[in-house]
Short mmCIF file of C-alpha atoms and ligand atoms in Angstrom, two decimals:
data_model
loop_
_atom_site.label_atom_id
_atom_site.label_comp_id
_atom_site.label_asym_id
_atom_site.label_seq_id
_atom_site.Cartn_x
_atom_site.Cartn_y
_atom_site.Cartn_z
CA UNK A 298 86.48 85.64 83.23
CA UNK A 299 89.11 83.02 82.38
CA UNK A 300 92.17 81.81 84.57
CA UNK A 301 94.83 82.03 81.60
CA UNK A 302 95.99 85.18 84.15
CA UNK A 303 97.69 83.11 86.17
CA UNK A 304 101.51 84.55 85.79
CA UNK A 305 104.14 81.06 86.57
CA UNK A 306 107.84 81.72 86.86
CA UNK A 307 110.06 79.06 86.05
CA UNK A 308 112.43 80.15 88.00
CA UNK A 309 113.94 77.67 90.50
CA UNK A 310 117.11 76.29 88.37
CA UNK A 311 119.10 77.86 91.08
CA UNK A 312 117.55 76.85 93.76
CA UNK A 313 117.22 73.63 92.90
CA UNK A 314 121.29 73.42 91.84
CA UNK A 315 122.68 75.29 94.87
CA UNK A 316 120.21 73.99 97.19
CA UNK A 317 122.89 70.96 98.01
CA UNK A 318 125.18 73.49 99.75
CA UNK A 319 122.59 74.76 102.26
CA UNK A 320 120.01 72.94 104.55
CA UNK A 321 116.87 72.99 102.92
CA UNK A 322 114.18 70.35 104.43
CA UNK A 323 111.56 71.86 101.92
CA UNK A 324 113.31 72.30 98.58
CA UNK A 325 110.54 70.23 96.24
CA UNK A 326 109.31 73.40 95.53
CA UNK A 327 110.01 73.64 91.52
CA UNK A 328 107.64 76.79 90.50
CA UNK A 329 107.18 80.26 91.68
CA UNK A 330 103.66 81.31 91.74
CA UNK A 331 103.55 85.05 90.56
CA UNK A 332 99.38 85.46 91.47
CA UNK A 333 97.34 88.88 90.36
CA UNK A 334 101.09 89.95 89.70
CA UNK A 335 101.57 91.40 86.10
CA UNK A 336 104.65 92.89 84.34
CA UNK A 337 104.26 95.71 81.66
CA UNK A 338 105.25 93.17 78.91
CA UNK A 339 102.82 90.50 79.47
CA UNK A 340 100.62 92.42 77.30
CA UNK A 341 97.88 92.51 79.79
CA UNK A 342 97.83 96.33 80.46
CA UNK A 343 95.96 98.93 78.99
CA UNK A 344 98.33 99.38 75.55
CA UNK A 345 98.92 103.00 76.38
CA UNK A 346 99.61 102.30 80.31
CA UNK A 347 101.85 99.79 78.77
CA UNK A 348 103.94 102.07 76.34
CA UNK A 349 103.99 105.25 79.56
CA UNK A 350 105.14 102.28 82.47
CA UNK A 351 107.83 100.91 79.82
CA UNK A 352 109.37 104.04 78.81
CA UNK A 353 109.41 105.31 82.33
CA UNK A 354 109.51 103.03 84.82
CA UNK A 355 111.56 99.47 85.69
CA UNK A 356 109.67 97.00 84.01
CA UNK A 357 110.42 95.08 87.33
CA UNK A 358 107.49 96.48 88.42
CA UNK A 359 104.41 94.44 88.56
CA UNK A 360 100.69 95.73 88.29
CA UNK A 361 97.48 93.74 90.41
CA UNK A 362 95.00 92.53 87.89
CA UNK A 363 94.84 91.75 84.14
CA UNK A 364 93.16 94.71 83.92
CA UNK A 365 94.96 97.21 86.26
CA UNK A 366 93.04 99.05 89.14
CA UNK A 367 94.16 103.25 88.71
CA UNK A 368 92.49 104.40 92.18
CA UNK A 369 92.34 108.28 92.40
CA UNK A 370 90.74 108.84 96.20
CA UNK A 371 89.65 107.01 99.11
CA UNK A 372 88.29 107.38 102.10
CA UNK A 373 87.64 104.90 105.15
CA UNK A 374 87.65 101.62 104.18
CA UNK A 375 86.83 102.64 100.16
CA UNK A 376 88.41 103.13 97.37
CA UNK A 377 86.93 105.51 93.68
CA UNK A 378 88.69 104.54 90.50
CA UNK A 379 88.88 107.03 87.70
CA UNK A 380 85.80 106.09 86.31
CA UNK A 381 84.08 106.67 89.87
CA UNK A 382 83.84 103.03 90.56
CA UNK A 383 83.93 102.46 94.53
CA UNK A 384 85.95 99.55 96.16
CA UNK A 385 86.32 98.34 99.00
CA UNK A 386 89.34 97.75 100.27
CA UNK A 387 90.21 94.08 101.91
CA UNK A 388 93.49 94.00 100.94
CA UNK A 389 95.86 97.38 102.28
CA UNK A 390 96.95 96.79 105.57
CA UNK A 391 99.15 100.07 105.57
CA UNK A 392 95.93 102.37 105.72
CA UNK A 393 94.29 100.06 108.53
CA UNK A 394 92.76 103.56 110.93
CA UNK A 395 91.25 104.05 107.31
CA UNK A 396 92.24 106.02 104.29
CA UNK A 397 92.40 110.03 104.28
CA UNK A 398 92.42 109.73 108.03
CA UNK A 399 91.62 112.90 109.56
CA UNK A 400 93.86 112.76 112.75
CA UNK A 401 96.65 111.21 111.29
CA UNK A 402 96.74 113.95 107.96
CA UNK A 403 95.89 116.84 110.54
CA UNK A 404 98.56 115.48 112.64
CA UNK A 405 101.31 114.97 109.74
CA UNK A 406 100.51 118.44 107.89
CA UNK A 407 100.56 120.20 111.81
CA UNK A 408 103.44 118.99 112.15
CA UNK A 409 105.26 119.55 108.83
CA UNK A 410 103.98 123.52 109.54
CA UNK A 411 106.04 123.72 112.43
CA UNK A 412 109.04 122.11 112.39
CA UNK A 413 111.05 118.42 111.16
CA UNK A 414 113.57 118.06 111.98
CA UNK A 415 115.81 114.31 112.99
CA UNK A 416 116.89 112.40 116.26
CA UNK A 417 119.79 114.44 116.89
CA UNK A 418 117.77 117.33 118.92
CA UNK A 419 115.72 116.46 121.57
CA UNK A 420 112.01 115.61 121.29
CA UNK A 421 109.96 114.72 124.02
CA UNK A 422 107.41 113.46 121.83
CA UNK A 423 110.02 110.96 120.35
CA UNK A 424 110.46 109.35 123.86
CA UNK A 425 106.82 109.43 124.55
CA UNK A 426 106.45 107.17 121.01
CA UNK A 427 109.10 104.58 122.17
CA UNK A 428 107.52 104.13 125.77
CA UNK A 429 104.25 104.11 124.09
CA UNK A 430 104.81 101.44 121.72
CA UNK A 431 107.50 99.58 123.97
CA UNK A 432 104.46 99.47 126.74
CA UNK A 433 102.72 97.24 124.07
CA UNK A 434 104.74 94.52 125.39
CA UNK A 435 104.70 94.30 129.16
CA UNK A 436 107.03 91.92 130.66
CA UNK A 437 110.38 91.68 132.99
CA UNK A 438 112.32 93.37 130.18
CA UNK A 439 113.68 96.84 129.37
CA UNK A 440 113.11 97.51 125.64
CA UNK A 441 114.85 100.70 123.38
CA UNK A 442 113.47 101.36 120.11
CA UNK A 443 115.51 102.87 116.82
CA UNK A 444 113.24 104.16 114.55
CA UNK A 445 113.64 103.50 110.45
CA UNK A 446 111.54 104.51 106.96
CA UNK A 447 110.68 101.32 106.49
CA UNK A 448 110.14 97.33 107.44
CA UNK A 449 113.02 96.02 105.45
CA UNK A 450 115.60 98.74 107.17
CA UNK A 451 114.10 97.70 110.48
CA UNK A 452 114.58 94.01 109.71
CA UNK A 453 117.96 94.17 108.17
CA UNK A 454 119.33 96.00 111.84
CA UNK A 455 117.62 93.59 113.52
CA UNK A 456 119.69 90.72 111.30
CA UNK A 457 122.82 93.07 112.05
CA UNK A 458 122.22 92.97 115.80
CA UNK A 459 121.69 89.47 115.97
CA UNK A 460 124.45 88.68 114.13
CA UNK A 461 127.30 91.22 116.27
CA UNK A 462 125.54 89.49 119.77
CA UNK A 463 125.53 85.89 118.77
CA UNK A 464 128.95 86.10 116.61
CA UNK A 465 126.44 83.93 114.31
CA UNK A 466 125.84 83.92 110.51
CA UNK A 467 122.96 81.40 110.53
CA UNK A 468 119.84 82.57 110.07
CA UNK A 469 115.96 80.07 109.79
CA UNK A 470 113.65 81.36 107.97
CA UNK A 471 110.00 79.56 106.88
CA UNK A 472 110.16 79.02 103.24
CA UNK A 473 107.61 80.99 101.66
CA UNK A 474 108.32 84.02 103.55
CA UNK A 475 109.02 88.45 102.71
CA UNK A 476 111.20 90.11 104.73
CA UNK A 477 112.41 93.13 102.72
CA UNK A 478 114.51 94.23 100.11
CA UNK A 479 117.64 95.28 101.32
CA UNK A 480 120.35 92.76 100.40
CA UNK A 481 120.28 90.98 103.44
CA UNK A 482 116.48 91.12 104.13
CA UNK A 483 116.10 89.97 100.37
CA UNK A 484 118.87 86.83 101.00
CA UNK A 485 116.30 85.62 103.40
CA UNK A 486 113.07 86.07 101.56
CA UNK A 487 112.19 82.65 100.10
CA UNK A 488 108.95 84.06 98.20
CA UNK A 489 111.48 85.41 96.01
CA UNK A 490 113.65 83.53 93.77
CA UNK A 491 117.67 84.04 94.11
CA UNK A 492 117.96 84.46 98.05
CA UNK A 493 120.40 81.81 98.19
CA UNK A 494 122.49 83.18 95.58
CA UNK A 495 122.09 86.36 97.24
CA UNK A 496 123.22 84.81 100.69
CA UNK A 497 126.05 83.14 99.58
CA UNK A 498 127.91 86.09 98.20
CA UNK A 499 126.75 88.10 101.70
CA UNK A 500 128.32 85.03 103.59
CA UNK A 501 124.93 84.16 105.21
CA UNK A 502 123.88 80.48 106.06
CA UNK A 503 119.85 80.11 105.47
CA UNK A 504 117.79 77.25 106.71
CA UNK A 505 114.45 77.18 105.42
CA UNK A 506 111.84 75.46 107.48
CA UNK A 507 107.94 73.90 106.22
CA UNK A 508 105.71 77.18 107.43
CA UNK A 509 103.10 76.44 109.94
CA UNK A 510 100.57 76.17 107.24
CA UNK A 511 98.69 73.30 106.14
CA UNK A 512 99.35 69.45 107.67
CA UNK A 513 100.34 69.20 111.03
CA UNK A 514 100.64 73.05 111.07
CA UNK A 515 102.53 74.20 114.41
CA UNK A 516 103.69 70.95 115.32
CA UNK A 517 105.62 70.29 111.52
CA UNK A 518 107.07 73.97 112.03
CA UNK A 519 108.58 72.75 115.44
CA UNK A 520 110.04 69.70 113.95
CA UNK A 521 111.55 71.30 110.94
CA UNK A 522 113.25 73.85 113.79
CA UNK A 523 114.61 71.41 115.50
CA UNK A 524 115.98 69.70 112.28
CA UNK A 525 117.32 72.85 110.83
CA UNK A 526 119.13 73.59 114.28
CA UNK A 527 120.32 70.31 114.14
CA UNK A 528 121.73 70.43 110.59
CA UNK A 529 123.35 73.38 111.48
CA UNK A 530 124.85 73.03 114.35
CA UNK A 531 126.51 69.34 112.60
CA UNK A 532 127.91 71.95 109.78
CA UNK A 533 129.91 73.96 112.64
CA UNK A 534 127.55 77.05 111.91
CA UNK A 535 126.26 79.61 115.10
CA UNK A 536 122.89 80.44 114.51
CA UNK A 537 122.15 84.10 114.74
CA UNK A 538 118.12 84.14 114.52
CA UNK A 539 115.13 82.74 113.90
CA UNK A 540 113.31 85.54 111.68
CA UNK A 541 109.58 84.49 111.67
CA UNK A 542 106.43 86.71 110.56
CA UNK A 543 104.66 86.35 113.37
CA UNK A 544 101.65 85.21 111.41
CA UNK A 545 103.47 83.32 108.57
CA UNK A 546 101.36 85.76 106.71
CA UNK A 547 103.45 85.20 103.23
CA UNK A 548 103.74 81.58 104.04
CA UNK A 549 99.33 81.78 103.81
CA UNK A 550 98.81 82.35 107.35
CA UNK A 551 99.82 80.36 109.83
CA UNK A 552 98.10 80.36 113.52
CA UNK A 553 97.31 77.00 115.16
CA UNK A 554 98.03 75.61 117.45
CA UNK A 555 97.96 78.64 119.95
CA UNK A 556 101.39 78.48 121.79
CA UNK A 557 103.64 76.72 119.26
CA UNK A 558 105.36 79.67 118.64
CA UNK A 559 106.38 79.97 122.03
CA UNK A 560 108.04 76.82 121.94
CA UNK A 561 109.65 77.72 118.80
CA UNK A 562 111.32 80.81 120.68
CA UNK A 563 112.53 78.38 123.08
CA UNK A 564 113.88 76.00 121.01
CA UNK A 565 115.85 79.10 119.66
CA UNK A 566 116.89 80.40 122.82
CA UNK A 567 118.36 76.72 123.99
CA UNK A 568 120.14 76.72 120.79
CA UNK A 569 121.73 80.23 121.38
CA UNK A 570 119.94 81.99 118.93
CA UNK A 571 117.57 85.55 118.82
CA UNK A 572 114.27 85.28 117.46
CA UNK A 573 113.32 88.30 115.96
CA UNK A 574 109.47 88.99 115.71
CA UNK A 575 108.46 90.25 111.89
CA UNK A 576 105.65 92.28 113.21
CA UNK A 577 105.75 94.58 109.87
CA UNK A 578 102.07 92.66 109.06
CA UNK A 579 100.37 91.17 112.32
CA UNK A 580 101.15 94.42 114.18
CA UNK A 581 99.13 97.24 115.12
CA UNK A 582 96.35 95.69 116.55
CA UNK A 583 95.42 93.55 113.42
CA UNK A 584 95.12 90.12 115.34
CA UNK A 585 91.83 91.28 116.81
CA UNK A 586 92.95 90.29 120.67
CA UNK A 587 96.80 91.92 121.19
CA UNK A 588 98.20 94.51 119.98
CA UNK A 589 101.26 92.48 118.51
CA UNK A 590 100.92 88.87 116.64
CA UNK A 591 103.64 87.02 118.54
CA UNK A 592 101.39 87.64 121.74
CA UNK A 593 98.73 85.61 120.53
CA UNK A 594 101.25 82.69 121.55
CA UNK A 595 102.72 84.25 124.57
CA UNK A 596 106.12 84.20 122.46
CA UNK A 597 109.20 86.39 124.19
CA UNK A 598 110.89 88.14 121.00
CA UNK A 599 114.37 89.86 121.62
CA UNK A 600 113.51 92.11 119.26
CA UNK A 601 110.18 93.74 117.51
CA UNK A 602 110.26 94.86 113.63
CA UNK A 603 107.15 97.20 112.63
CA UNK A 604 106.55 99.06 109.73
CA UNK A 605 103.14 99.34 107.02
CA UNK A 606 100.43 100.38 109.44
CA UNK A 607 102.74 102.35 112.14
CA UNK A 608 102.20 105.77 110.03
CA UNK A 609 99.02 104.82 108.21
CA UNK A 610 100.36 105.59 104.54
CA UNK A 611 103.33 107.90 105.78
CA UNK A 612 106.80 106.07 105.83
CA UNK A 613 108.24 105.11 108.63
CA UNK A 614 109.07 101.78 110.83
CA UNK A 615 110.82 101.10 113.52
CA UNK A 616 112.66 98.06 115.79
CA UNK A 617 111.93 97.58 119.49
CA UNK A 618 114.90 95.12 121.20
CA UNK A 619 115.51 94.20 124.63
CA UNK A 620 118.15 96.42 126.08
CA UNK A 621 121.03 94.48 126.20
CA UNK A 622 121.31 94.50 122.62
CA UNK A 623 121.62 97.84 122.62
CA UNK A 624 125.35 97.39 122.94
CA UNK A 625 125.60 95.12 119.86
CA UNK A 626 124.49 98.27 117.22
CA UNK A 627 127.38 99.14 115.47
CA UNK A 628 129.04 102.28 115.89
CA UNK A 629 125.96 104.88 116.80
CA UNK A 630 122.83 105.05 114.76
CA UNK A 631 121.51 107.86 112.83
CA UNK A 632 118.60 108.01 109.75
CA UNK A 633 117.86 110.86 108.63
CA UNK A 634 114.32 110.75 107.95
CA UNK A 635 113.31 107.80 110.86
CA UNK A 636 112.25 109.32 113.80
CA UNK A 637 112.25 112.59 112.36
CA UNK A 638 109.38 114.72 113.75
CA UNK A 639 106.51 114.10 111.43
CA UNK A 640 106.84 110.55 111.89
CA UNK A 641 106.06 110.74 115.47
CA UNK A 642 103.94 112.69 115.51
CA UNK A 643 101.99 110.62 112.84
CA UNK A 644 102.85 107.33 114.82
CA UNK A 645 101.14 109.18 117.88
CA UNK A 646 98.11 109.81 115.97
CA UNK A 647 97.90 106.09 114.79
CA UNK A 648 98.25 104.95 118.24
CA UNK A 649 95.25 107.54 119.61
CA UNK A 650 93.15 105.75 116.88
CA UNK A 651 93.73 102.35 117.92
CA UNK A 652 93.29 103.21 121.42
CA UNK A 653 90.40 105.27 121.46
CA UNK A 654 88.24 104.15 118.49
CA UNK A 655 88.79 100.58 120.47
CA UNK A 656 90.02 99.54 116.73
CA UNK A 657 91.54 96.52 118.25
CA UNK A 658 88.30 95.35 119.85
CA UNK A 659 86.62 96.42 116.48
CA UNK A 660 89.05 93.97 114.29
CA UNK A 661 87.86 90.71 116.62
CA UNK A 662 84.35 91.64 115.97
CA UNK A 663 84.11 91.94 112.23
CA UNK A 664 87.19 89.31 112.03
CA UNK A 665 84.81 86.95 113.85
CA UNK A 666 81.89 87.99 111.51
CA UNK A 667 83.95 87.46 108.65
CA UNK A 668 85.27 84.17 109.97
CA UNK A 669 82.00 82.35 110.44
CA UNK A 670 80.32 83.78 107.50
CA UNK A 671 83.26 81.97 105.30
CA UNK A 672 83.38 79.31 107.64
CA UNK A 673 80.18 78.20 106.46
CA UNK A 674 80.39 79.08 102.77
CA UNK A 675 83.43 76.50 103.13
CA UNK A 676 80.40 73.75 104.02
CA UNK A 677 78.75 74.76 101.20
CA UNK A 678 81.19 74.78 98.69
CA UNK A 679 83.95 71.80 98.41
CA UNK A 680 86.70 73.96 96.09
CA UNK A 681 86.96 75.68 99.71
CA UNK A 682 89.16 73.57 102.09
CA UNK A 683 90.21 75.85 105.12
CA UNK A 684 89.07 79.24 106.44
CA UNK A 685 91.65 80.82 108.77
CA UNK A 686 92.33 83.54 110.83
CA UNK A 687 92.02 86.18 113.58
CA UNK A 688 90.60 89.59 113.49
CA UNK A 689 91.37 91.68 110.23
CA UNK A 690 94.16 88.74 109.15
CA UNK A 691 92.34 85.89 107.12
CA UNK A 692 93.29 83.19 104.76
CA UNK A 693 90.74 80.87 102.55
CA UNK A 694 92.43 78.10 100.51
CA UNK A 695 90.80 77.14 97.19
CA UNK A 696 90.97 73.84 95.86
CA UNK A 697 90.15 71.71 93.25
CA UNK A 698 87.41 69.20 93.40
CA UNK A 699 89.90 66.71 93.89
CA UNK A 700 91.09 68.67 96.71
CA UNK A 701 94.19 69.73 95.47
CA UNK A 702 95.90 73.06 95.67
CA UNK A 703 93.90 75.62 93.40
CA UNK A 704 95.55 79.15 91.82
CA UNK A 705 93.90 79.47 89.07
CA UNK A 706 90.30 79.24 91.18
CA UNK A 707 91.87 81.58 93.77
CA UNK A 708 92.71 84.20 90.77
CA UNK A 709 89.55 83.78 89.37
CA UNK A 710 87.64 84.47 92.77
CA UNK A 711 90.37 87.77 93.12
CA UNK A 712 88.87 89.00 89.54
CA UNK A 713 85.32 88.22 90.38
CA UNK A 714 85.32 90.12 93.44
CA UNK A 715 87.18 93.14 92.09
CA UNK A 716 84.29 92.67 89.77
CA UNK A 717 82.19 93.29 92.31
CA UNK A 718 83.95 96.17 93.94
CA UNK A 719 85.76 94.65 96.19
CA UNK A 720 90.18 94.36 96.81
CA UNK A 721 91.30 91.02 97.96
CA UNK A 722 94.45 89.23 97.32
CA UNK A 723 96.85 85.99 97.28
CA UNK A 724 99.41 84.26 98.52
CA UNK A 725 101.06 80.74 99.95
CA UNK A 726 103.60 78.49 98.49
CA UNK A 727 101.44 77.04 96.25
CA UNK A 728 99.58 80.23 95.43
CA UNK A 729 96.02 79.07 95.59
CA UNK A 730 95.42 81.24 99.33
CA UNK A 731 93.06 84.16 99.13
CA UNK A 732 94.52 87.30 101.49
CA UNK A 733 92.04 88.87 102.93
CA UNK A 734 93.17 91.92 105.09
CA UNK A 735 89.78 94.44 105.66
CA UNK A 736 90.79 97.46 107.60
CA UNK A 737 90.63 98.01 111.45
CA UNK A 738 87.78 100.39 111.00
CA UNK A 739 85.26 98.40 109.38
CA UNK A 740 82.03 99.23 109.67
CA UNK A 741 79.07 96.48 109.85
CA UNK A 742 77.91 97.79 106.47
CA UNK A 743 81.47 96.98 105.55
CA UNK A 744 81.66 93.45 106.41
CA UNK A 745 78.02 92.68 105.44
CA UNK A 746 79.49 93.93 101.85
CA UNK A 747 82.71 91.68 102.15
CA UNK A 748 80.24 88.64 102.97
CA UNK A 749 77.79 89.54 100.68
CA UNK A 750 80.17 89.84 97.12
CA UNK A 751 82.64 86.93 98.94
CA UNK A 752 79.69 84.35 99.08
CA UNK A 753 78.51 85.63 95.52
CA UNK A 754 82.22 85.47 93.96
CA UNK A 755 82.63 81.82 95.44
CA UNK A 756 79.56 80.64 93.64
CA UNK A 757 80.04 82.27 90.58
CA UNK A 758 83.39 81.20 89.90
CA UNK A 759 82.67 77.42 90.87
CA UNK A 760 79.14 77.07 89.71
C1 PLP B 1016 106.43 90.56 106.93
C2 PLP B 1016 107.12 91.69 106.23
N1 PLP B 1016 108.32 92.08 106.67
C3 PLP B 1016 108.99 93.10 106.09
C4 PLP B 1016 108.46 93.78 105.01
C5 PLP B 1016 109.22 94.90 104.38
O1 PLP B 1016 108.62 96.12 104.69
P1 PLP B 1016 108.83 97.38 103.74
O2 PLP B 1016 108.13 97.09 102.44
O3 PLP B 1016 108.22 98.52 104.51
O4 PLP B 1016 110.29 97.57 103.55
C6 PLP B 1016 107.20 93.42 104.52
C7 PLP B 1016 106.62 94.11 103.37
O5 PLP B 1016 105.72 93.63 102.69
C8 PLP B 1016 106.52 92.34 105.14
O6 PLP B 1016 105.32 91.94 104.73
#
């Protein structure tokens, strides 16, 4: 096991140059941390993978793991390689009511057998998803939902909405964050490099803001708001939205303190701006205590963007906003395959899971497991320096002995534990984050598992 896997961009020229026309209070950032990410020509791959992916396929595409995973079947929370090798899987939080899921593949090929067709005809069951999902989020408000394919077409209309209600341009975003890849989803994705190239030619003003991750956590995020509004508002530009993953998932998770994000929205809403809630991760129950991640601060979105676990594996996404926006959608709305009759009746079947398996109950009480098992490993073992979380959404940073930010230990824990059958991740600006995202319907057998090859990888890889 070695850490020369470790996969660093130099890629920030730009960023660094243009970063003098827009407000950037976080900009020191020099290197891109590509983690478990590898391109066909890194010679890394299997050589005859390698010749089949280049001949075939973009070689934009990246593979997880020096040695690339080829999965054939799964089923639950477990995943059989071609060789037969079983995995679990910590890491896809699309399939979170479990891979093969009987009610939602019963429910999509039932369906498909009797008719699909779009949102032009009337469907009952359509309506019945939107009041289901909208009645996720009690409050004073009236909410209307649009349904989309996926997360980066529901976050690019909700950029599009906020921009024809505010008459703004200016959009804050936290600067290690994934919103999509439609052009302007991508100009505001600061994990990737050229978003401010990108938003200058689309005519988009992007503050990025210090994520709620690390020092001073909530309270630095609050302070970089208020600067970026600030800077903004000095340049003559009208905000349009704060766009924040609810959980700053991308960013390495970012939860405490409870409430801050609530006075984040505020700040926002003072300042004339929307702040749309990327839900496309924290959704769906995964928090472990409400349904939706902005909840966990008592936070008061104008409008909701879903995707990944909404149709367990089949396509589709969707945007809840408050009503009154409903004006500001250009034109009328039609997409030909969102909404169309599969997808709800798939989104139904996701929903009857959550509800009636208690999934959401289920993801506090391994989550918690999970969380105090690591918890103490982190006493044990110094090149650990913060377990985070809540429910099936959790975050370990690995250090160095000196304490400082650690990738190549984080990559080496990701190999040793897909060593020992089990899928993890990375992520955070500097890279050195473990993602660990076990699905809704772990068992205890499950988590013991997760525990059992975590604690073992840990040690291993820092003995
Ligand atoms: C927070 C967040 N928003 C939006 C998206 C885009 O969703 P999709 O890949 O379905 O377009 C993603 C995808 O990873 C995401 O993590």
């Amino acid at each position: 096991m070695s850490g020369s896997s470790v996969h660093i961009m130099l890629s920030n020229e730009y960023y660094k140059a243009s970063s003098t026309s827009h407000f950037n209070c976080h900009y020191q950032r020099t290197i891109m941390l590509k983690l478990n990410s590898f391109t066909v020509t890194d010679e890394k791959t299997h050589p005859t993978q390698v010749m089949r992916r280049r001949a075939t396929l973009s070689h934009k595409y990246e593979l997880f793991y020096r040695d690339p995973l080829n999965p054939v079947q799964a089923q639950d929370a477990w995943i059989t390689d071609a060789s037969g090798r079983k995995y679990l899987d910590a890491y896809n939080n699309v399939v979170s009511v479990g891979h093969g899921n009987r009610r939602v593949i019963d429910a999509m090929t039932n369906q498909a057998k009797m008719i699909c067709t779009h949102t032009r005809y009337v469907n009952d069951e359509l309506c019945r998803l939107s009041e289901r999902l909208t009645g996720k989020n009690e409050g004073n408000n009236e909410w209307r939902s649009i349904f989309t394919c996926s997360g980066s077409e529901a976050n690019d209309l909700a950029m599009r909405v906020a921009m024809q209600f505010t008459g703004g341009n200016g959009f804050i975003v936290t600067d290690h964050a994934y919103h999509g890849l439609t052009a302007l989803t991508q100009a505001i994705t600061t994990s990737m490099t050229g978003y401010l190239e990108l938003s200058n030619r689309l005519g988009l003003e992007i503050a990025t803001i210090p994520s709620p991750v690390g020092k001073n956590e909530g309270n630095s995020f609050i302070d970089g708001l208020q600067t970026a509004i600030n800077d903004m508002h000095s340049r003559g530009i009208r905000l349009a939205a704060g766009i924040f993953d609810s959980f700053f998932t991308s960013d390495g998770l970012g939860l405490t303190p409870k409430g801050f994000l609530d006075d984040a929205v505020r700040l926002l809403h003072d300042n004339g701006a929307l702040y749309i809630a990327d839900e496309v991760q924290p959704g769906f129950a995964r928090s472990g205590s409400y349904f939706w991640g902005f909840q966990t601060h008592g936070a008061d979105p104008d409008i909701i963007t879903m995707g990944k676990p909404m149709g367990n594996g089949y396509p589709m996404a969707a945007i809840m906003f408050k009503a009154l926006l409903d004006d500001y959608i250009m034109d009328s709305y039609f997409n030909t395959f969102g909404g169309n009759n599969v997808a709800v009746a798939v989104g139904h079947a996701v929903l009857d899971e959550i509800e009636e398996r208690n999934l959401l109950e289920n993801a506090h009480i391994q989550g918690e497991k999970i969380l105090s098992e690591l918890e103490q490993l982190k006493e044990s073992c110094v090149n650990i320096s913060s377990v985070r979380g809540s429910g099936m959404s959790i975050a370990v940073d690995v250090v160095t002995n000196d304490g400082a930010p650690n990738a190549d230990g984080a990559i080496r824990i990701v190999e040793a534990m897909k060593q020992r059958g089990v899928i993890i991740s990375t992520s955070g600006v500097s890279g050195n984050t473990l993602k660990i995202r076990p699905l809704l319907i772990y068992t205890n057998e499950d988590t013991n598992f997760l525990i059992d090859q975590a604690q073992s990888a840990v040690r291993t890889v820092f003995s």
